[in-house]
Tab-separated table of C-alpha atoms in Angstrom:
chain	number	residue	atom	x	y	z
A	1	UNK	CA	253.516	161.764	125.441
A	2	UNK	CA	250.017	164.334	125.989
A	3	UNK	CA	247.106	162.541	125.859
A	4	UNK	CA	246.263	163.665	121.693
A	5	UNK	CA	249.637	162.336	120.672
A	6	UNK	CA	247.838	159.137	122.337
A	7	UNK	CA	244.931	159.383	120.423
A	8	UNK	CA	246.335	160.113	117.581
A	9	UNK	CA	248.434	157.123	117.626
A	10	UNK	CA	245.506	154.813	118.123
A	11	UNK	CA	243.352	155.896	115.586
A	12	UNK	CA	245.186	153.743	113.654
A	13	UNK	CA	241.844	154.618	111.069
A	14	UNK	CA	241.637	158.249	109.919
A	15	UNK	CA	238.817	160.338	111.836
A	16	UNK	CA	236.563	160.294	109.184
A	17	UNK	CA	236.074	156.425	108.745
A	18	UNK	CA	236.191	156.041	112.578
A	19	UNK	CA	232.897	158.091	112.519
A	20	UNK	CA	231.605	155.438	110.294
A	21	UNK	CA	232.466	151.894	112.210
A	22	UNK	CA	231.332	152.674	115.910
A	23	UNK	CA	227.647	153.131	114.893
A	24	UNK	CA	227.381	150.305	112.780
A	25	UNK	CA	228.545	147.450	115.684
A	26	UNK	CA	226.462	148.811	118.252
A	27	UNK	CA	223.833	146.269	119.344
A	28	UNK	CA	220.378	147.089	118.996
A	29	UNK	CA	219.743	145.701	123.118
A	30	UNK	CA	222.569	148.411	124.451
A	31	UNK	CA	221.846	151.978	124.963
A	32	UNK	CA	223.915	154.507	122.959
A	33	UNK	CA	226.188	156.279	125.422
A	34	UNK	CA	224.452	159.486	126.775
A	35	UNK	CA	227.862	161.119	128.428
A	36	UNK	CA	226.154	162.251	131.311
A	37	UNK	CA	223.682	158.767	132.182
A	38	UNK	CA	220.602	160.872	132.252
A	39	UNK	CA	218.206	157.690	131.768
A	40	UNK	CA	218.339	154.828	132.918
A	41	UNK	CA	216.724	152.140	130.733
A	42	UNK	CA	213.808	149.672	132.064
A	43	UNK	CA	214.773	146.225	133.357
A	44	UNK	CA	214.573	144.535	129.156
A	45	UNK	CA	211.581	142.571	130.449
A	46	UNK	CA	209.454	145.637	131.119
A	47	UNK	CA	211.123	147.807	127.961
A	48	UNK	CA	208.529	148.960	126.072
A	49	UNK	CA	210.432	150.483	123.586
A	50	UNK	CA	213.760	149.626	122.575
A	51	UNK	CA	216.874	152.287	122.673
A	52	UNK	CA	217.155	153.395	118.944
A	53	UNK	CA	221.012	153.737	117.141
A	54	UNK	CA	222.274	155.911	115.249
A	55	UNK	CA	222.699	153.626	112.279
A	56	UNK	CA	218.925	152.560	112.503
A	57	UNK	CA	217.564	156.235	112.621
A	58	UNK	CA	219.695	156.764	109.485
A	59	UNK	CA	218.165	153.923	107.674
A	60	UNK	CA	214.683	156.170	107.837
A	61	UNK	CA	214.547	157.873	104.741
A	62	UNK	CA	213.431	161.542	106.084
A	63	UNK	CA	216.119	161.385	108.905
A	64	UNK	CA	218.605	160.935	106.232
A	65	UNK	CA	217.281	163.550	104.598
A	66	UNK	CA	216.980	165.755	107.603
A	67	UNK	CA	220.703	164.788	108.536
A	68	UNK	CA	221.794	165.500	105.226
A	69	UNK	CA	220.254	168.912	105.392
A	70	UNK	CA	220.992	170.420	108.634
A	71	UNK	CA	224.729	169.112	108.714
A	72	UNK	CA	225.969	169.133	104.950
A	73	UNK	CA	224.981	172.298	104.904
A	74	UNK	CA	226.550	173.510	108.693
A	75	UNK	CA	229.897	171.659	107.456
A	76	UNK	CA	229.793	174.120	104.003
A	77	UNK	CA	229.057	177.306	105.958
A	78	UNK	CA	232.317	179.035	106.780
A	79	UNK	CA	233.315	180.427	109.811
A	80	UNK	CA	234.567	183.971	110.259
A	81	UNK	CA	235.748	185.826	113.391
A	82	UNK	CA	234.352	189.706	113.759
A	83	UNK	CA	234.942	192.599	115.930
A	84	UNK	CA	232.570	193.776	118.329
A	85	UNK	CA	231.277	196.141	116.179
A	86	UNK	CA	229.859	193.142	113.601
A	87	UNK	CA	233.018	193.652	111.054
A	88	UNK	CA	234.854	191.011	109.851
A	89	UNK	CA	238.356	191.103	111.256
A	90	UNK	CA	241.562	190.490	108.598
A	91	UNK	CA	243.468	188.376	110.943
A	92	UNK	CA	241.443	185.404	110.782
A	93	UNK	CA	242.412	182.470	112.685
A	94	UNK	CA	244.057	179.945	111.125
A	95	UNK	CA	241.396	177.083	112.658
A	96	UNK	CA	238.547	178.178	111.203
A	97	UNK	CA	239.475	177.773	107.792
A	98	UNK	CA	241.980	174.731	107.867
A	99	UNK	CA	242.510	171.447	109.914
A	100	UNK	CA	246.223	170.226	109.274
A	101	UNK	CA	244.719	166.884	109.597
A	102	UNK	CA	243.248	164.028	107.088
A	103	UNK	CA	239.736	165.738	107.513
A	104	UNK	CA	238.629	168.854	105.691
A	105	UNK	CA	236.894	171.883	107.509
A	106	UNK	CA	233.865	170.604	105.798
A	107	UNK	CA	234.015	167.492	107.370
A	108	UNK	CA	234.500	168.721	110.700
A	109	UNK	CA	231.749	170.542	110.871
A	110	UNK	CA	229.629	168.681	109.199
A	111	UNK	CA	230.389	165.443	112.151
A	112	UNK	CA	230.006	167.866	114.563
A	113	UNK	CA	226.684	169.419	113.869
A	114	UNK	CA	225.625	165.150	113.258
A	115	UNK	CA	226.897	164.675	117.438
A	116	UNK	CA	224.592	167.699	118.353
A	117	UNK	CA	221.959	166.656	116.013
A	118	UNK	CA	221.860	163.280	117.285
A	119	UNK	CA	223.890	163.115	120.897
A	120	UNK	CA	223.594	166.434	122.326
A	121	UNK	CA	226.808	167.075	122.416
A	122	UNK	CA	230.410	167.106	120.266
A	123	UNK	CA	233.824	167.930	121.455
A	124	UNK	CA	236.959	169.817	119.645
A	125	UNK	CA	240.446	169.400	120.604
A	126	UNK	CA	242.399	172.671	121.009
A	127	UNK	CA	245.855	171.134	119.459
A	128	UNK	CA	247.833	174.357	119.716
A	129	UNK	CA	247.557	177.833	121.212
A	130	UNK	CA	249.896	180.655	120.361
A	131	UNK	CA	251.341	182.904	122.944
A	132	UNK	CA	248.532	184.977	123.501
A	133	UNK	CA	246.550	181.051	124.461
A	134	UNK	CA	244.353	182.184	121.575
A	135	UNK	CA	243.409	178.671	119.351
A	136	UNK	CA	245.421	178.011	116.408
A	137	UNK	CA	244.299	174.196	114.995
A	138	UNK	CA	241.368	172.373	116.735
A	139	UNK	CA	240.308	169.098	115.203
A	140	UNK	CA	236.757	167.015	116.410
A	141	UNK	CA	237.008	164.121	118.489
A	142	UNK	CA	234.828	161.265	117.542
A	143	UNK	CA	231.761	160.775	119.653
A	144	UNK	CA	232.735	156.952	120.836
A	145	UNK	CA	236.164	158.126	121.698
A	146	UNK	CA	235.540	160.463	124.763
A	147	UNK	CA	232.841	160.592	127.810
A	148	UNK	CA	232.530	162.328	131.079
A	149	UNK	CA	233.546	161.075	134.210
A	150	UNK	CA	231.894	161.023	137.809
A	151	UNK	CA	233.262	164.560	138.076
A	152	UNK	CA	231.717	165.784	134.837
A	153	UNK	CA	235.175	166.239	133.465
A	154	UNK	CA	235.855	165.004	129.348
A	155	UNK	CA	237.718	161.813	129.262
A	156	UNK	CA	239.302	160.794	126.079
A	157	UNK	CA	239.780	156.972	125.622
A	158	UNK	CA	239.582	156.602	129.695
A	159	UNK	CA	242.372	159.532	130.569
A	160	UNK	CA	241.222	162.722	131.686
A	161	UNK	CA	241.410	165.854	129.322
A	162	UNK	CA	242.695	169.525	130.867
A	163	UNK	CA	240.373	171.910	130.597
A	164	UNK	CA	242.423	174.061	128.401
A	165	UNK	CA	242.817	170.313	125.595
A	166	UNK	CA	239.325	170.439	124.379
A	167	UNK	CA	236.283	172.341	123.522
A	168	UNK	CA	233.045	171.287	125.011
A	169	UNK	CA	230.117	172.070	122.548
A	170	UNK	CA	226.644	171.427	124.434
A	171	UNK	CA	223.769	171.466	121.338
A	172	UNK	CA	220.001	172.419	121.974
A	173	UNK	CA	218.467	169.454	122.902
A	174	UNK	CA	219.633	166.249	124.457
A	175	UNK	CA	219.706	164.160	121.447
A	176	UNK	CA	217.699	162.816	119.152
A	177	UNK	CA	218.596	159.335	120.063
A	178	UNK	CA	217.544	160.159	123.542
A	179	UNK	CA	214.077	162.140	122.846
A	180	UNK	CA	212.838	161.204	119.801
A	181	UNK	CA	213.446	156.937	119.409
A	182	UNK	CA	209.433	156.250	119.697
A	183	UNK	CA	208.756	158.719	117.381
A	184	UNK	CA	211.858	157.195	114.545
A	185	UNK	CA	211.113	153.591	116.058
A	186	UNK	CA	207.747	154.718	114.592
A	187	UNK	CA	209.265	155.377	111.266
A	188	UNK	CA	210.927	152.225	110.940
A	189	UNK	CA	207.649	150.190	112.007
A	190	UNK	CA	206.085	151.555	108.944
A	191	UNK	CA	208.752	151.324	106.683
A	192	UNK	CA	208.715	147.526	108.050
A	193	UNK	CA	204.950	147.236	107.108
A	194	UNK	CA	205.717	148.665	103.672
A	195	UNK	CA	208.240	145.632	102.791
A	196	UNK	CA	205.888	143.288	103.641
A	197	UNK	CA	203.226	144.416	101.115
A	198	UNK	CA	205.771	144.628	98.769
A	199	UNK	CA	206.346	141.600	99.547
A	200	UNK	CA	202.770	140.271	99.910
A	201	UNK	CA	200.952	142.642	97.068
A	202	UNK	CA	197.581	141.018	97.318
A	203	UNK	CA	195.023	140.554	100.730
A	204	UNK	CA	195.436	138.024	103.537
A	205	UNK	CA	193.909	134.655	101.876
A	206	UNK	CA	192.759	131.395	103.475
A	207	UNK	CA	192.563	128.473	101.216
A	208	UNK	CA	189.163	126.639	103.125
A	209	UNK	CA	188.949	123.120	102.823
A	210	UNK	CA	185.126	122.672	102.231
A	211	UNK	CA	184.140	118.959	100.896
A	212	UNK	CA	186.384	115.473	100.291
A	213	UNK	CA	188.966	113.723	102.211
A	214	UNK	CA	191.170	115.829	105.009
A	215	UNK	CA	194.593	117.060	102.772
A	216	UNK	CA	197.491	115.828	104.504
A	217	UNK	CA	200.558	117.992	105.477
A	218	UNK	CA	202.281	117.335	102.290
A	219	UNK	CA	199.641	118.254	99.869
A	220	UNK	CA	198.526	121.473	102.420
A	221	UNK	CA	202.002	122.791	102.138
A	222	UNK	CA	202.283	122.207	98.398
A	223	UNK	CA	198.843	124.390	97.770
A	224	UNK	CA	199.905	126.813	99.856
A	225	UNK	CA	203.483	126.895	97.986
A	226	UNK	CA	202.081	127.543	94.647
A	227	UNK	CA	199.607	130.002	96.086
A	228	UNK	CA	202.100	131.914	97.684
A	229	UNK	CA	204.289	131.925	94.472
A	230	UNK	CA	201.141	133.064	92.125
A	231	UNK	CA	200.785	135.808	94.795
A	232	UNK	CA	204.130	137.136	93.753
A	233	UNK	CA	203.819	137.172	90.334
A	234	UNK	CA	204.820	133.774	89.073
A	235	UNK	CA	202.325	132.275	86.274
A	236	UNK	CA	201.151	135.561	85.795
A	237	UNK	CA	199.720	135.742	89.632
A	238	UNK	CA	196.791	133.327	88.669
A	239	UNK	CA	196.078	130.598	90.898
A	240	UNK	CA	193.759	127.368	90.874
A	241	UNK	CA	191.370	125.672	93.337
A	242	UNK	CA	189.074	122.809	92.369
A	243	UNK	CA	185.456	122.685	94.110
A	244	UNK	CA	187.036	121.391	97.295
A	245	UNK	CA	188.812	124.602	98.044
A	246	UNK	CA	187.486	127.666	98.966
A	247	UNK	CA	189.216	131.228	98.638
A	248	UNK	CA	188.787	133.524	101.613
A	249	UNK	CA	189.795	136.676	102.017
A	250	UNK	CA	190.900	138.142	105.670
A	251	UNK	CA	191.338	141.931	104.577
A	252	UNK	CA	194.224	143.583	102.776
A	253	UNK	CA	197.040	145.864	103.785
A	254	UNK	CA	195.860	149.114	103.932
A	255	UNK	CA	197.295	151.564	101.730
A	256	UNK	CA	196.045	154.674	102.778
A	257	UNK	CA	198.160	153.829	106.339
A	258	UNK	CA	201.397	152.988	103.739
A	259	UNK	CA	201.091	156.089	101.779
A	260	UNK	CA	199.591	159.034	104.287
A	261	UNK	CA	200.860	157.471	107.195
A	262	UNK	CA	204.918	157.563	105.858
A	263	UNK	CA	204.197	160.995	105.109
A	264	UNK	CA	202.868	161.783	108.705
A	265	UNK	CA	206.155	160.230	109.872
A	266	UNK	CA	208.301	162.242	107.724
A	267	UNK	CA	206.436	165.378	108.860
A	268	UNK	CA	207.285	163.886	112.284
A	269	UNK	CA	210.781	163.412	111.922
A	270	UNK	CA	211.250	167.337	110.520
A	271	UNK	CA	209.502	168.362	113.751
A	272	UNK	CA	212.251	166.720	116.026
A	273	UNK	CA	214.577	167.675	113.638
A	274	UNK	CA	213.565	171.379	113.963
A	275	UNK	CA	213.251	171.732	110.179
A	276	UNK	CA	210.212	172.843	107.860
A	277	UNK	CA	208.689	169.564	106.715
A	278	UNK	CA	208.280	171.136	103.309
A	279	UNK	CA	212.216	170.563	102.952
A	280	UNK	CA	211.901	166.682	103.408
A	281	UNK	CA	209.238	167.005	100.530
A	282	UNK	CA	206.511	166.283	103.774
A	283	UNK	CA	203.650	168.264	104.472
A	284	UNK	CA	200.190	167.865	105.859
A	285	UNK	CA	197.272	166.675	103.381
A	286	UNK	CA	199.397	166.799	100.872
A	287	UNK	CA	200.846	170.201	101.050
A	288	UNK	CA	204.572	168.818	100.275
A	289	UNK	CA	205.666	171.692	98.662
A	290	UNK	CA	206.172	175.895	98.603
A	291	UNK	CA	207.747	178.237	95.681
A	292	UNK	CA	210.182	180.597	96.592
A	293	UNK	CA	211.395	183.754	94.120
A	294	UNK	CA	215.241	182.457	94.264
A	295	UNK	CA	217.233	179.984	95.460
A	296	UNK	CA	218.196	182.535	98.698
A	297	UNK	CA	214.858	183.018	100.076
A	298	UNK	CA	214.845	179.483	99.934
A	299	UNK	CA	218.310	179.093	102.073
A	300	UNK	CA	217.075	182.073	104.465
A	301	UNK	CA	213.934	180.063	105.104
A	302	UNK	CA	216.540	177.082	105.866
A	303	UNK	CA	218.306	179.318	108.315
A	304	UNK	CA	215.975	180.846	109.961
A	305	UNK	CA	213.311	177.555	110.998
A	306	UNK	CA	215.738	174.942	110.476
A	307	UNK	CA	219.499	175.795	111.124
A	308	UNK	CA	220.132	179.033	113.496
A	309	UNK	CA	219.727	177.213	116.756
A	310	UNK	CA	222.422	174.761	116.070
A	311	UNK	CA	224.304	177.536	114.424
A	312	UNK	CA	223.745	179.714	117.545
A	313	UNK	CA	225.161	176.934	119.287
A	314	UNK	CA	228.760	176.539	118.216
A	315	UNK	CA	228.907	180.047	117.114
A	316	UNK	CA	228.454	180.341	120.883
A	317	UNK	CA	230.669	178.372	122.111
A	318	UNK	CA	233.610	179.068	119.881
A	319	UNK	CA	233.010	182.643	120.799
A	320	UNK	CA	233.677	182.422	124.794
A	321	UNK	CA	237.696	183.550	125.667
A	322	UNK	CA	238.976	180.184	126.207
A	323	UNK	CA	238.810	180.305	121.863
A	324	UNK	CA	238.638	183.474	121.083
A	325	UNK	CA	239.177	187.042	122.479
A	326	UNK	CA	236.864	188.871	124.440
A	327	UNK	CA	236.858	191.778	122.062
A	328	UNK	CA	235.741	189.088	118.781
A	329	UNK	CA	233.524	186.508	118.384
A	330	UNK	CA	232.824	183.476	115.831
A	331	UNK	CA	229.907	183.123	113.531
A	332	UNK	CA	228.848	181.724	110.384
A	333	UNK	CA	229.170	183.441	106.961
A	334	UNK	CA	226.251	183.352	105.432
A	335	UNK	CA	227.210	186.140	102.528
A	336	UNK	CA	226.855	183.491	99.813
A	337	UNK	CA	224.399	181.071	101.106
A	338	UNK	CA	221.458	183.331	101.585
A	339	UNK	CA	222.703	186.981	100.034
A	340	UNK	CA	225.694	189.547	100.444
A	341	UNK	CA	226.450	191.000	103.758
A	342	UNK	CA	226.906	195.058	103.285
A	343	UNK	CA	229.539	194.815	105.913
A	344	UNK	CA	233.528	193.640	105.151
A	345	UNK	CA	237.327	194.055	106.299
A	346	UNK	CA	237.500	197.609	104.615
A	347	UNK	CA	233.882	198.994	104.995
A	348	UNK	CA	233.503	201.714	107.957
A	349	UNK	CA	229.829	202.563	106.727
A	350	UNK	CA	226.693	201.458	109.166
A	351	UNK	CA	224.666	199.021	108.066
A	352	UNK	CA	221.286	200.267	106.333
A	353	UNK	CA	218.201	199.482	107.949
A	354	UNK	CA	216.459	196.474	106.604
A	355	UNK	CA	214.881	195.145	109.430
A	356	UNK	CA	211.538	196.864	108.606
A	357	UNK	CA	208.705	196.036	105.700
A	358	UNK	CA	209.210	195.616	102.298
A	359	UNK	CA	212.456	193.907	102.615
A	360	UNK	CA	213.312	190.147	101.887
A	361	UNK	CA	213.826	187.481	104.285
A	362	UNK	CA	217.417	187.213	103.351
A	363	UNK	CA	218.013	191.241	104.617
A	364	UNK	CA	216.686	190.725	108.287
A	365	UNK	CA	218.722	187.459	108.292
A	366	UNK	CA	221.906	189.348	107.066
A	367	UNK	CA	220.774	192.542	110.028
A	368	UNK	CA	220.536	190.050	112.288
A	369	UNK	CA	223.845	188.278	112.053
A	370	UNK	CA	225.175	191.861	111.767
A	371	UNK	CA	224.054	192.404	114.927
A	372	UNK	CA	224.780	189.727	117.363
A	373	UNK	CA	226.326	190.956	120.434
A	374	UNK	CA	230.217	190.534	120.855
C-alpha cells in the first residue's frame, strides 16, 4: 500500500473539514509547527510575546478580510498551461482544472494560497503521472499532516515522501504566523480593549466613603452591585449616593485609541499581508477609500499590489519539469478577472503593444502575463 493510499485511508474526514479541526485544538502555549524549526521560542518565563495561531489571527477582523481576499480570490483564478511563446496550449492538463477528489479546484487553491499566506509553505501530491511522467491529478495535503525531516525531506504522517509523490510549494515569506504575531497579537489587544468598553460604557468610578460609620463588606459589595448594574443600562443607567458617598472619576476609556487605533491595526495587518489597505476599507487619517472607472481596474489594482507575488509563486513552481514540460509553463488566467487577453488557442497574431502611456492598468497586466518567460 504507497504511502497516499495511507493517507487517504486515515483521513477518515474529507480534506476540506480536516483543514478546519487542526487549527482550532492547538493550544495557545505551543508553537505552530514551522517545518523547518527556524525559531526557537524563549524559555515561557522570559516569553515576551506569545506564539500566535492560526485560529486567533483569524478572529481579527482585517486578517479575515485580508485572508478572504488574497485566497478566495487565488482559489477562483484558473490555471492554464501555455507554450513558450505566451499561447495557450489546447491540451490542457487534466489537474489544473479538476481534482477527482471530495474538494473542488477552488478549494484547493484557495487552502493552498491560506498555507503560504500564513505558513510559508503548502504541499501537492502528484497522484498520477502518465507515460511521459507529466502530472495528471495532484490534490493538497493538509498543513498538519506532513513536515520535514532532519534531512529536509517531506514526511507525510511520519513516512517519508519520494521526491517524485509531492510538490513542494515554498511562498514569499516565512509565514505570517512566524513574522507578523506582535503585530496581529496587537490587533487582538485592541479588539480586547474594545469589549471591555462595551462592556464598561461609562469612566473608571470610585464610590469614596467621606463621613458616617465604616460600610461593612456586605453593604460595600451591594453599592458597588447596583452601581455596576446602572452602569450598564439597568434603571435607565442612573445611580444614587446619599451625602456619605462621594463619586470619583479615574478617567475614561479613550476612544480616539478604540476608533483610530483599530484602523492603524487594520492598515497594519494589509501591510504584512502585502495588500492595499484601501481593500480592507483601512487607510491613513481616514483615507479608507479610492474610486476606480470599473470593476477591472479595480481587480488589476488587486493583482498587481496585492496578489502577483503569491501568484508568481505557484505559477512558479508548477511550471519547473518535474510538473510540467520544459517547453510550457503554468500561470493564472486572468482574461475575466481583470480584462480579455488578445492571445488564445487559435490566434497566431503578436500581441499589440500596450505597455506604453495612455493605456489602462488592466493592458500592462494582460502584456505582462503575456510575456513571462517559458
Amino acid at each position: 500500500m504507497g504511502i497516499f493510499q495511507k493517507l487517504r485511508m486515515a483521513a477518515a474526514l474529507p480534506e476540506l473539514a480536516a483543514s478546519y479541526v487542526n487549527p482550532a485544538i492547538a493550544s495557545p502555549w505551543a508553537p505552530h509547527p514551522t517545518h523547518l524549526n527556524s525559531v526557537v521560542w524563549p524559555d515561557i518565563t522570559g516569553m515576551k510575546y506569545l506564539p500566535i495561531t492560526r485560529l486567533e489571527a483569524m478572529s481579527v477582523p482585517a486578517m479575515a478580510r485580508a485572508r478572504g481576499l488574497i485566497c478566495g480570490t487565488l482559489g477562483n483564478l484558473p490555471l492554464r498551461e501555455y507554450s513558450h511563446d505566451g499561447r495557450v496550449v489546447a491540451d490542457q492538463p487534466d489537474f489544473l482544472t479538476r481534482t477527482d477528489r471530495g474538494i473542488s479546484p477552488f478549494h484547493r487553491m484557495l487552502w493552498t494560497a491560506d498555507d503560504l499566506l500564513f505558513f510559508g509553505w503548502s504541499l501537492w501530491s502528484a497522484d498520477e503521472r502518465d507515460e511521459t511522467g507529466r502530472v495528471t491529478s495532484a490534490q493538497r495535503i493538509p498543513f498538519d499532516y506532513w513536515d520535514f525531516n532532519s534531512k529536509f525531506e517531506v514526511t507525510i504522517n511520519g513516512e517519508t515522501a519520494a521526491a517524485d509523490e509531492v510538490i513542494l510549494i515554498p511562498g514569499i515569506h516565512e509565514g505570517l504566523l512566524q513574522f507578523a504575531g506582535r503585530t496581529l497579537r496587537h490587533s487582538t489587544h485592541l479588539l480586547d480593549a474594545a469589549d471591555k468598553a462595551a462592556e464598561t460604557p461609562m469612566a473608571n468610578v470610585e464610590l469614596h466613603q467621606t463621613s458616617g460609620a465604616p460600610m461593612n463588606d456586605d453593604d460595600i459589595s451591594k453599592l458597588v452591585s447596583r452601581w455596576a448594574a446602572a452602569r450598564r443600562g439597568e434603571n435607565g443607567g442612573v445611580g444614587y449616593t446619599n451625602s456619605a458617598i462621594e463619586v470619583k472619576e479615574h478617567g475614561a476609556i479613550n476612544q480616539h485609541l478604540l476608533v483610530e487605533g483599530r484602523n492603524a491595526a487594520a492598515v497594519d495587518i494589509a501591510r504584512i499581508a502585502g495588500i492595499p489597505a484601501v481593500l480592507l476599507d483601512a487607510g491613513a487619517e481616514g483615507k479608507s477609500s479610492m474610486s476606480y472607472d470599473n470593476a477591472q481596474g479595480r481587480n488589476a489594482e488587486l493583482v498587481d499590489y496585492g496578489l502577483r507575488p503569491l501568484m508568481a509563486a505557484i505559477a512558479g513552481r508548477l511550471s519547473l519539469t518535474d510538473v510540467t514540460p520544459a517547453d510550457r509553463r503554468i500561470s493564472f488566467d486572468l482574461e475575466e478577472f481583470i480584462g480579455p487577453s488578445p492571445l488564445s488557442v487559435n490566434t497566431d497574431t503578436p500581441a499589440p503593444d500596450r505597455s506604453g502611456p495612455g493605456h489602462s492598468q488592466a493592458d500592462r497586466v494582460s502584456v505582462e502575463k503575456e510575456q513571462v518567460p517559458s
